[in-house]
Amino acid sequence: MAADSEPESEVFEITDFTTASEWERFISKIEEVLNDWKLIGISSGKPLEKGVYTTGVWEEKSDEISFADFKFSVTHHYLVQEAVDRDGREEGVEDALPLPMQDLLCMNNDFPPRAHCLVRWYGLREFVVIAPAANNDAVLSESKCNLLLSSVSIALGNTGCQVPLFVQIHQKWRRMYVGECQGPGVRTDFEMVHLRKVPSQYTHLSGLLDVFKSKIGCPLTPLPPVSMAIRLTYVLQDWQQYFWPQQPPDIDALVGGEVGGLEFGKLPFGACEDPISELHLATTWPHLTEGIIVDNDVYSDLDPIQAPQWSVRVRKADNPQCLLGDFLNEFFKLCRRKESTDEILGRSAFEEDGKEVADITHALSKLTEPAPVPIHKLSVTNMVHSAKKKIRKHRGVDESPLNNEVLNTILLFLFPDAVDKLAEGYESRASTSSGSNPPPENEDYNLFSQFKSAPSDSLTYKLALCLCMINFYHGGVKGVAHLWQEFVLEMRYRWENNYLIPGLANGPPDLRCCLLHQKLQMLNCCIERKKARDEGKRGSMSDRSPGGSCGDTGKGADHSGDNLKETDKEVGKSWESWSDSEEEFFECLSDTEDLKGNGQDNGKKGGAKEGSKEPVNLKPEGRLHPHGKLTLLHPGEPLYIPITQEPAPMTEDLLEEQSEVLAKLGTSAEGAHLRARMQSACLLSDMESFKAANPGCCLEDFVRWYSPRDYIEEEVVDEKGNVVIKGELSARMKIPSNMWVEAWETAKPVPARRQKRLFDDTREAEKVLHYLAVQKPADLARHLLPCIIHAAVLKVKEEEVLEDISSVKKIIKQIISHSSKVLRFPNPEDKKLEEIIAQIMSVEAIIARARSLKAKFGVEKCENEEEKEDLQRFVNCLLEQPEVSVLGAGRGPAGSVIHKLFVNAQRISAVPPLDEELRRSGSAEERRLNTGSMSDFPPPTGREIILRTTVPRPAPYSKPLPQRMYSVLTKEDFRLAGAFSADTTFF
């Protein structure tokens, strides 16, 4: 039994060959991918047009497969083409060669400037590559290479796929591929040789022809002619004879008086180094037949001047240093700093001793908390200047980040009205320079509203440019902190002395601008109000209040601004002239008592009863001018438009705070009522002014002036049969507990000049000055970055106009669109800001390259207008296209310039040192002959040769099939890429 059991036990050890092996699974996966991508069957397509490999769109699809645990990526590269109608094929299509084999012989797309290496070597429009998935993996052994090639061959045979399949072998940097393409009865093998050192017999055409013919092994005795395409590439690196046209700005001249302070209002532009490093000239002989030219180790007919085709490409310097880009990057780095102005300049800079400290602290006692930067709330201007002197004394003149000359130049640029310190001249300039002129209505000027920056003629914009320049040239973040501290002191000084801030538009803060600009506008509004009030105290009869500050702008629809201004002058003083910054309601206590009683009585009874008080109390006050059309309903007297308070100007952060407070009140009835009361402060003020100007008026009178649409008039027939006009309040005015009715009942007849101020300029100014003082340099940079980007875009547009490059115009539009989306919202992401700066830098580099090429090709020096246009067009094409054909080759305008460039470079390289020249003997004629023998061009850097023929292989009676070999020779590289086809019908 034991003996019988042994053979039975061996049965279980028999290998089951019906189970698929790893190799078979791998082949199956290749076939599956080819099926998924629909690469099965006969390939079809139109004949290739000239240049389509460069102008067409290339796409690729990828997938991943594995051989055991070794992963491969499969990538399908193809040129996107229109689909061909399969039904319209002729019957003999089965005998036609597969499309890739036809592409091997196509001469329309030799040497494409930008394409996959296999496209350049074999001229294919479609192929699949199998390569190790990981970059550090490689197929090195010959057995593995053969195994992969066998897998490819079986997969192609099983599926009937006619697309060439390549396998990448050896290290990836070597770009070594082997592959195969199969068709009905035909096969093409793709082979490759890659060497570091080139054998001497392969450095010329005759040696390569010998290799090609021996590889084909054609059995025919008279060999079919071999067609050739040859390209020699020459590189020009020496630009010494052409100075780089961009000169860096002269920093000393900025403060030395040569250029002047206006230079601070400009951004620099251009590359500091030549952005074009090399020029590559490719001389091409596209169609040559064997025997027409001679090229061997002794002699060559390949003269670049005689080449029928020239094409040029330029190699751009990697990230050339550009001035505008450096400015933007350095300023952007400020946004990431954490230090405060105190920490940067040192606390000792602000510490003072003795009596002056006591004076300053006493002067600050009325404020809430002192800011990190000292806010000198002084009535005497000299105290501010003494504080500045103390700061400089403690810091030391040499230690100051900004020297006095630079600082004074900047301050005069920012505040041109400070040149003359005489009071009258100073005031007149301050008032006229505050932006009363209408802004120019053009696209560039209005960019500030898209970028949320500031107008290009504003103080904020100029400040941003000055800080940007100081950050780059004058002390970095310390210089920025120093200038900002001086700027805050100047703002304090102007508030103290009623000097308007120049470079800001009149009126309330413009919410389209950055917050810092709004804050400065708010401070200007405060200065205007304070100035008008102080002038009123001095008894000045000239109206200094801002335009329409005493008027009725926005109230009613029947009165004009012109009438307002004329009558305002007659009245002489605004309400602000009579109110005081320290008192909120009234100056006169007796008036208060009188008006309290009279106001309550008039408020409840509509002012209909008269004579109960002294006549002086019924005297109308605060009238601006008669309405002209309306009269009071009950007394029938003319209706007077009152002098009213302007609503308080607000910046966007104040509006946001207010909306948050109102939102927190909730949706309850009590909350809604409280919210309405808070929002009706301006309405109550106007009602009180109206009652004071029109004694005996009623709510209907006020509504007829303030909101005419809420007073409805109808024609009715009275008892006597006459048609009369009867009016009544609108439905919303009759709603119980209406806010208008409640406000009217509580309103007292108080003229605007005696009311509590809606806008407390003293408090708001101190809030703005405190806000400015606590800004860190990083906060300041964040606020002003939109202004810097705005200025950079304007600078780029200005420079582009001089060059007129279409691609740059498109990029600038993209930058504006992108920036407007990013900068419109507060606190944009750093990454998005970096993208905008990178786009601006790319445009600057393109324009710098254009100028470099213009200088090298002598576009501006060309006298012939037609040639000048040709050269300009050629330079623009060089910027936008990877490779540009030279019209007329070496005999055209551009060709002659390129020829001269090479000749000059050759002469410079051939000039011997001076001592060798002195030692050299011989006549001038001999020296001329020696230099004349020198070639105009250096040895070619690259030699590319494509050899093609159609011969029967492997037997004389086989089908004639395309054969192709590509050769490239450079200093450190030699490559042969061959595609050899064979008839497999009987083999």
XYZ file of C-alpha atoms in Angstrom, residues 340-795:
456
model
C 5.656 97.389 16.086
C 7.098 100.831 15.351
C 8.175 101.002 19.006
C 10.176 97.788 18.754
C 11.805 98.800 15.493
C 12.861 102.328 16.458
C 13.419 101.581 20.167
C 11.448 102.956 23.087
C 14.267 105.340 23.983
C 13.398 107.243 20.846
C 10.180 108.460 22.496
C 11.340 108.967 26.071
C 11.882 112.548 27.149
C 12.768 114.033 30.475
C 12.232 117.180 32.483
C 9.550 119.744 32.170
C 8.613 118.950 28.577
C 7.491 115.453 29.495
C 5.169 116.827 32.106
C 3.766 119.282 29.565
C 3.148 116.567 27.022
C 1.470 114.209 29.491
C -0.654 117.090 30.744
C -1.609 117.891 27.174
C -2.586 114.242 26.688
C -4.698 114.040 29.841
C -7.940 114.694 27.970
C -7.409 111.730 25.657
C -8.262 108.139 26.498
C -5.102 106.039 26.209
C -1.845 107.219 24.716
C -0.797 105.445 21.542
C 2.564 103.606 21.216
C 3.685 106.427 18.940
C 3.472 109.703 20.913
C 0.406 111.774 20.025
C 1.260 115.329 20.990
C -2.129 116.916 21.757
C -0.685 120.404 22.103
C -2.044 123.825 21.430
C 1.438 125.184 20.747
C 3.048 124.015 17.531
C 6.564 124.453 18.900
C 6.002 121.557 21.291
C 5.673 119.167 18.365
C 8.911 120.394 16.841
C 10.704 120.161 20.169
C 9.451 116.587 20.520
C 10.875 115.773 17.087
C 14.211 117.302 18.109
C 14.230 115.232 21.296
C 13.567 112.045 19.302
C 16.489 112.797 17.027
C 18.664 113.778 19.978
C 18.084 110.472 21.770
C 18.469 108.404 18.631
C 21.442 110.311 17.336
C 21.709 111.878 13.894
C 23.794 109.036 12.517
C 21.460 106.392 13.941
C 18.343 107.740 12.236
C 17.101 105.296 9.592
C 16.417 108.238 7.272
C 18.786 111.178 7.042
C 17.252 114.644 7.102
C 17.869 115.291 3.419
C 15.948 112.202 2.292
C 13.195 112.783 4.846
C 12.704 116.428 3.853
C 12.628 115.508 0.167
C 9.910 112.926 0.799
C 7.835 115.185 3.051
C 7.950 117.998 0.476
C 6.860 115.525 -2.189
C 3.963 114.322 -0.025
C 3.022 117.798 1.238
C 3.890 120.312 -1.496
C 1.841 122.968 0.318
C 4.403 123.013 3.146
C 7.056 124.852 1.101
C 5.873 128.257 2.252
C 5.088 128.496 5.945
C 3.223 131.797 5.683
C -0.273 131.375 7.058
C -2.227 132.808 4.140
C -0.306 131.036 1.447
C -0.345 127.818 3.432
C -4.090 127.909 3.931
C -4.884 128.762 0.342
C -2.698 125.975 -0.984
C -4.063 123.492 1.515
C -7.618 124.233 0.549
C -7.017 124.211 -3.191
C -4.899 121.065 -3.149
C -7.510 119.037 -1.345
C -8.843 117.581 -4.558
C -11.424 120.118 -5.663
C -10.606 119.551 -9.315
C -12.700 116.817 -10.924
C -10.707 113.628 -11.448
C -9.823 112.662 -14.990
C -12.404 110.192 -16.232
C -10.337 107.494 -17.895
C -9.891 103.770 -17.503
C -6.435 103.922 -15.904
C -7.458 106.529 -13.350
C -10.533 104.554 -12.294
C -8.504 101.400 -11.647
C -8.436 102.362 -7.955
C -12.110 101.437 -7.593
C -11.419 97.937 -8.979
C -8.293 97.409 -6.857
C -9.702 99.199 -3.772
C -6.526 101.259 -3.617
C -6.512 105.068 -3.987
C -6.566 107.552 -6.910
C -3.183 107.900 -8.594
C -2.979 111.605 -7.685
C -3.841 111.101 -4.015
C -1.657 111.427 -0.917
C -2.206 107.734 -0.014
C -0.927 106.604 -3.417
C 2.157 108.837 -3.148
C 2.793 107.639 0.402
C 2.699 104.011 -0.782
C 5.280 104.739 -3.494
C 7.555 106.579 -1.053
C 7.376 103.782 1.527
C 8.113 101.240 -1.207
C 11.235 103.152 -2.278
C 12.398 103.718 1.308
C 11.933 100.031 2.077
C 14.150 99.123 -0.873
C 16.799 101.852 -0.845
C 16.732 103.749 2.461
C 16.840 101.597 5.548
C 14.237 98.887 4.999
C 11.638 98.388 7.742
C 13.369 100.941 10.021
C 13.110 103.586 7.335
C 9.429 102.728 6.832
C 8.755 103.027 10.584
C 10.624 106.348 10.729
C 8.701 107.894 7.814
C 5.379 106.637 9.194
C 6.122 108.179 12.571
C 6.887 111.513 10.863
C 3.722 111.185 8.784
C 1.578 110.662 11.919
C 3.192 113.713 13.542
C 2.385 115.738 10.422
C -1.251 114.588 10.589
C -1.415 115.656 14.249
C 0.151 119.019 13.395
C -2.382 119.646 10.619
C -5.300 118.736 12.882
C -4.002 121.055 15.609
C -3.522 123.991 13.238
C -6.497 123.562 10.898
C -4.396 122.834 7.814
C -6.211 120.646 5.299
C -4.404 117.528 4.103
C -3.452 117.850 0.408
C -4.126 115.189 -2.208
C -7.516 114.089 -0.863
C -10.870 114.579 -2.575
C -13.507 116.694 -0.829
C -16.489 115.105 0.818
C -17.062 112.017 2.959
C -14.721 108.984 2.824
C -14.798 107.180 -0.515
C -15.702 103.568 0.281
C -14.214 102.441 -3.046
C -10.730 103.193 -1.678
C -8.558 101.390 0.870
C -9.299 101.886 4.573
C -6.200 104.020 5.178
C -7.311 106.453 2.469
C -10.778 106.577 4.046
C -9.239 107.362 7.446
C -7.249 110.267 5.984
C -10.391 111.566 4.268
C -12.240 111.319 7.586
C -9.466 113.344 9.247
C -9.787 115.942 6.502
C -13.554 116.153 7.147
C -12.779 116.740 10.838
C -10.264 119.470 9.980
C -12.822 121.157 7.704
C -15.488 121.176 10.439
C -13.040 122.372 13.114
C -11.666 125.030 10.778
C -15.171 126.354 10.016
C -16.041 126.414 13.715
C -12.833 128.209 14.725
C -13.268 130.790 11.969
C -16.821 131.392 13.213
C -15.474 132.052 16.700
C -13.027 134.601 15.324
C -15.972 136.416 13.775
C -15.022 135.719 10.186
C -17.889 136.481 7.858
C -16.606 134.361 4.983
C -18.131 130.907 4.746
C -15.317 128.354 5.144
C -17.507 125.349 5.685
C -17.303 122.511 3.125
C -19.526 122.804 0.082
C -23.106 122.199 1.127
C -22.326 121.684 4.820
C -25.066 124.124 5.790
C -27.358 123.104 3.007
C -30.140 120.653 2.427
C -28.474 118.217 0.075
C -30.719 115.221 -0.413
C -33.769 116.781 1.207
C -36.719 117.336 -1.077
C -36.614 117.555 -4.811
C -37.523 121.162 -5.498
C -34.474 123.128 -4.385
C -31.092 123.402 -6.065
C -27.548 123.548 -4.771
C -26.956 126.925 -6.397
C -29.724 128.596 -4.396
C -28.368 126.908 -1.306
C -24.912 128.391 -1.770
C -26.147 131.904 -2.544
C -28.385 132.089 0.504
C -25.730 130.474 2.633
C -23.463 133.406 1.894
C -26.241 135.789 2.941
C -26.693 133.995 6.240
C -22.976 134.283 6.776
C -22.345 131.527 9.294
C -23.029 127.824 9.494
C -24.329 126.060 12.579
C -20.785 124.922 13.289
C -19.698 128.520 13.768
C -21.764 128.677 16.961
C -21.258 125.261 18.560
C -18.263 124.485 20.734
C -16.214 121.305 20.854
C -16.526 121.080 24.635
C -20.320 121.563 24.885
C -22.787 119.250 23.249
C -26.136 121.083 23.324
C -26.277 124.828 23.937
C -24.012 127.731 24.732
C -26.691 129.743 26.627
C -28.490 128.281 29.631
C -31.303 130.864 29.557
C -32.023 129.986 25.945
C -32.207 126.371 26.948
C -34.807 126.970 29.593
C -36.905 129.155 27.308
C -36.712 126.727 24.418
C -37.515 123.714 26.541
C -40.919 125.061 27.427
C -41.643 126.535 24.037
C -40.268 123.507 22.215
C -42.456 121.044 24.057
C -45.509 123.199 23.520
C -44.816 123.687 19.848
C -43.925 120.071 19.403
C -47.218 118.802 20.726
C -49.523 121.392 19.261
C -47.756 121.842 15.953
C -46.877 125.412 16.804
C -50.408 126.591 16.032
C -50.800 128.646 19.192
C -48.949 131.893 19.422
C -48.651 134.671 21.956
C -48.261 132.475 25.016
C -44.553 133.322 25.221
C -42.506 136.414 24.625
C -42.187 137.450 20.983
C -38.445 136.788 21.054
C -39.089 133.081 21.579
C -41.297 132.871 18.502
C -38.714 134.453 16.260
C -37.776 132.037 13.460
C -34.140 130.865 13.535
C -31.800 128.979 11.229
C -33.527 129.820 7.948
C -31.597 129.137 4.759
C -33.996 130.539 2.135
C -37.717 130.396 1.214
C -38.824 127.300 -0.610
C -40.399 129.440 -3.315
C -43.469 127.305 -4.023
C -44.787 125.900 -0.734
C -46.493 127.708 2.128
C -47.376 126.464 5.603
C -50.774 124.803 5.698
C -52.174 126.567 8.787
C -50.635 130.065 9.083
C -50.275 130.294 5.287
C -46.821 131.853 5.593
C -44.010 130.962 3.181
C -42.247 127.682 3.986
C -38.549 128.205 4.714
C -35.845 125.637 4.103
C -33.808 125.354 7.324
C -30.077 125.173 7.804
C -29.476 121.524 8.686
C -26.637 119.370 9.912
C -24.853 117.141 7.463
C -24.996 113.428 8.344
C -21.795 112.131 9.933
C -19.275 110.776 7.389
C -18.279 107.169 8.059
C -15.479 104.824 7.029
C -16.170 101.206 6.152
C -14.990 99.865 9.519
C -17.376 102.258 11.345
C -20.225 101.195 9.058
C -19.421 97.565 9.805
C -19.405 98.228 13.560
C -22.723 100.067 13.302
C -24.331 97.244 11.302
C -23.111 94.699 13.894
C -24.627 96.740 16.738
C -27.929 97.071 14.886
C -27.938 93.351 14.053
C -27.399 92.440 17.731
C -30.632 94.214 18.661
C -32.496 91.225 17.273
C -35.845 90.939 15.510
C -38.132 91.563 18.476
C -40.538 94.507 18.438
C -38.521 96.280 21.117
C -35.278 95.696 19.249
C -36.784 96.920 15.975
C -38.084 100.045 17.711
C -34.703 100.759 19.303
C -32.975 100.199 15.976
C -35.334 102.674 14.281
C -34.646 105.249 17.026
C -30.881 104.863 16.521
C -31.241 105.315 12.775
C -33.485 108.378 13.062
C -30.974 110.748 14.717
C -30.516 112.670 11.474
C -34.308 112.826 10.930
C -34.868 114.257 14.419
C -32.171 116.889 13.865
C -33.790 117.979 10.585
C -37.231 118.140 12.241
C -35.896 120.391 14.995
C -34.229 122.658 12.445
C -37.480 122.790 10.435
C -39.550 123.708 13.517
C -37.102 126.469 14.433
C -37.204 127.929 10.924
C -40.997 127.639 10.551
C -42.847 128.459 13.805
C -46.384 127.127 13.766
C -45.637 124.341 11.267
C -47.075 120.847 11.409
C -45.868 117.372 10.374
C -47.600 117.696 6.980
C -45.487 120.786 6.202
C -42.294 118.918 7.046
C -43.270 115.887 4.922
C -44.147 118.111 1.926
C -40.552 119.417 1.971
C -38.622 116.391 3.231
C -40.446 113.527 1.471
C -42.930 114.922 -1.091
C -44.044 111.445 -2.165
C -45.501 110.821 1.303
C -47.943 113.743 0.886
C -50.790 112.828 -1.479
C -52.830 115.622 -3.073
C -56.221 115.084 -4.747
C -58.705 117.348 -6.489
C -62.096 117.334 -4.718
C -65.321 119.365 -5.102
C -66.273 121.333 -1.986
C -69.770 122.221 -0.771
C -69.959 125.245 -3.063
C -69.122 123.160 -6.083
C -65.589 124.505 -6.506
C -62.704 122.193 -7.346
C -60.094 122.399 -4.591
C -56.885 120.474 -3.894
C -56.932 118.482 -0.700
C -53.850 116.786 0.679
C -53.147 114.148 3.293
C -50.252 111.996 4.534
C -49.541 108.681 2.837
C -50.641 105.369 4.319
C -47.220 104.577 5.841
C -47.251 107.915 7.676
C -50.593 107.043 9.291
C -49.451 103.734 10.759
C -49.839 103.759 14.571
C -46.557 104.345 16.469
C -45.005 105.624 13.262
C -41.392 106.696 13.823
C -41.953 109.974 11.946
C -44.896 110.923 14.162
C -42.995 109.996 17.343
C -39.934 111.948 16.237
C -42.093 114.987 15.365
C -43.725 114.957 18.772
C -40.373 114.784 20.602
C -38.642 117.326 18.337
C -38.118 120.812 19.785
C -37.724 123.998 17.707
C -33.934 124.121 17.978
C -31.833 125.570 15.123
C -28.960 123.487 13.833
C -26.342 125.707 15.423
C -27.744 124.934 18.893
C -28.262 121.197 18.401
C -26.054 118.385 19.568
C -23.581 117.677 16.824
C -24.343 114.605 14.712
C -20.672 114.497 13.839
C -18.262 115.057 16.735
C -15.170 116.008 14.745
C -12.918 116.223 17.828
C -13.662 112.672 18.924
C -13.505 111.256 15.388
C -10.191 113.017 14.653
C -8.618 111.616 17.817
C -9.882 108.149 16.909
C -8.295 108.444 13.444
C -4.994 109.749 14.835
C -4.908 106.935 17.374
C -5.670 104.414 14.622
C -2.789 105.775 12.519
C -0.390 105.801 15.454
C -0.893 102.147 16.415
C -0.350 100.804 12.902
C 2.630 98.449 12.659
C 4.761 98.559 9.498
C 3.203 95.206 8.514
C -0.330 96.634 8.905
C 0.691 99.668 6.900
C 2.107 97.486 4.120
C -1.147 95.477 4.029
C -3.186 98.679 3.714
C -0.975 100.090 0.947
C -0.244 96.913 -1.036
C -3.284 97.511 -3.342
C -1.839 100.976 -4.114
C 1.550 99.439 -4.947
C -0.041 96.801 -7.205
C -2.131 99.580 -8.798
C 1.033 101.638 -9.419
C 2.874 98.588 -10.789
C 0.049 97.835 -13.250
C 0.036 101.460 -14.441
C 3.835 101.334 -14.846
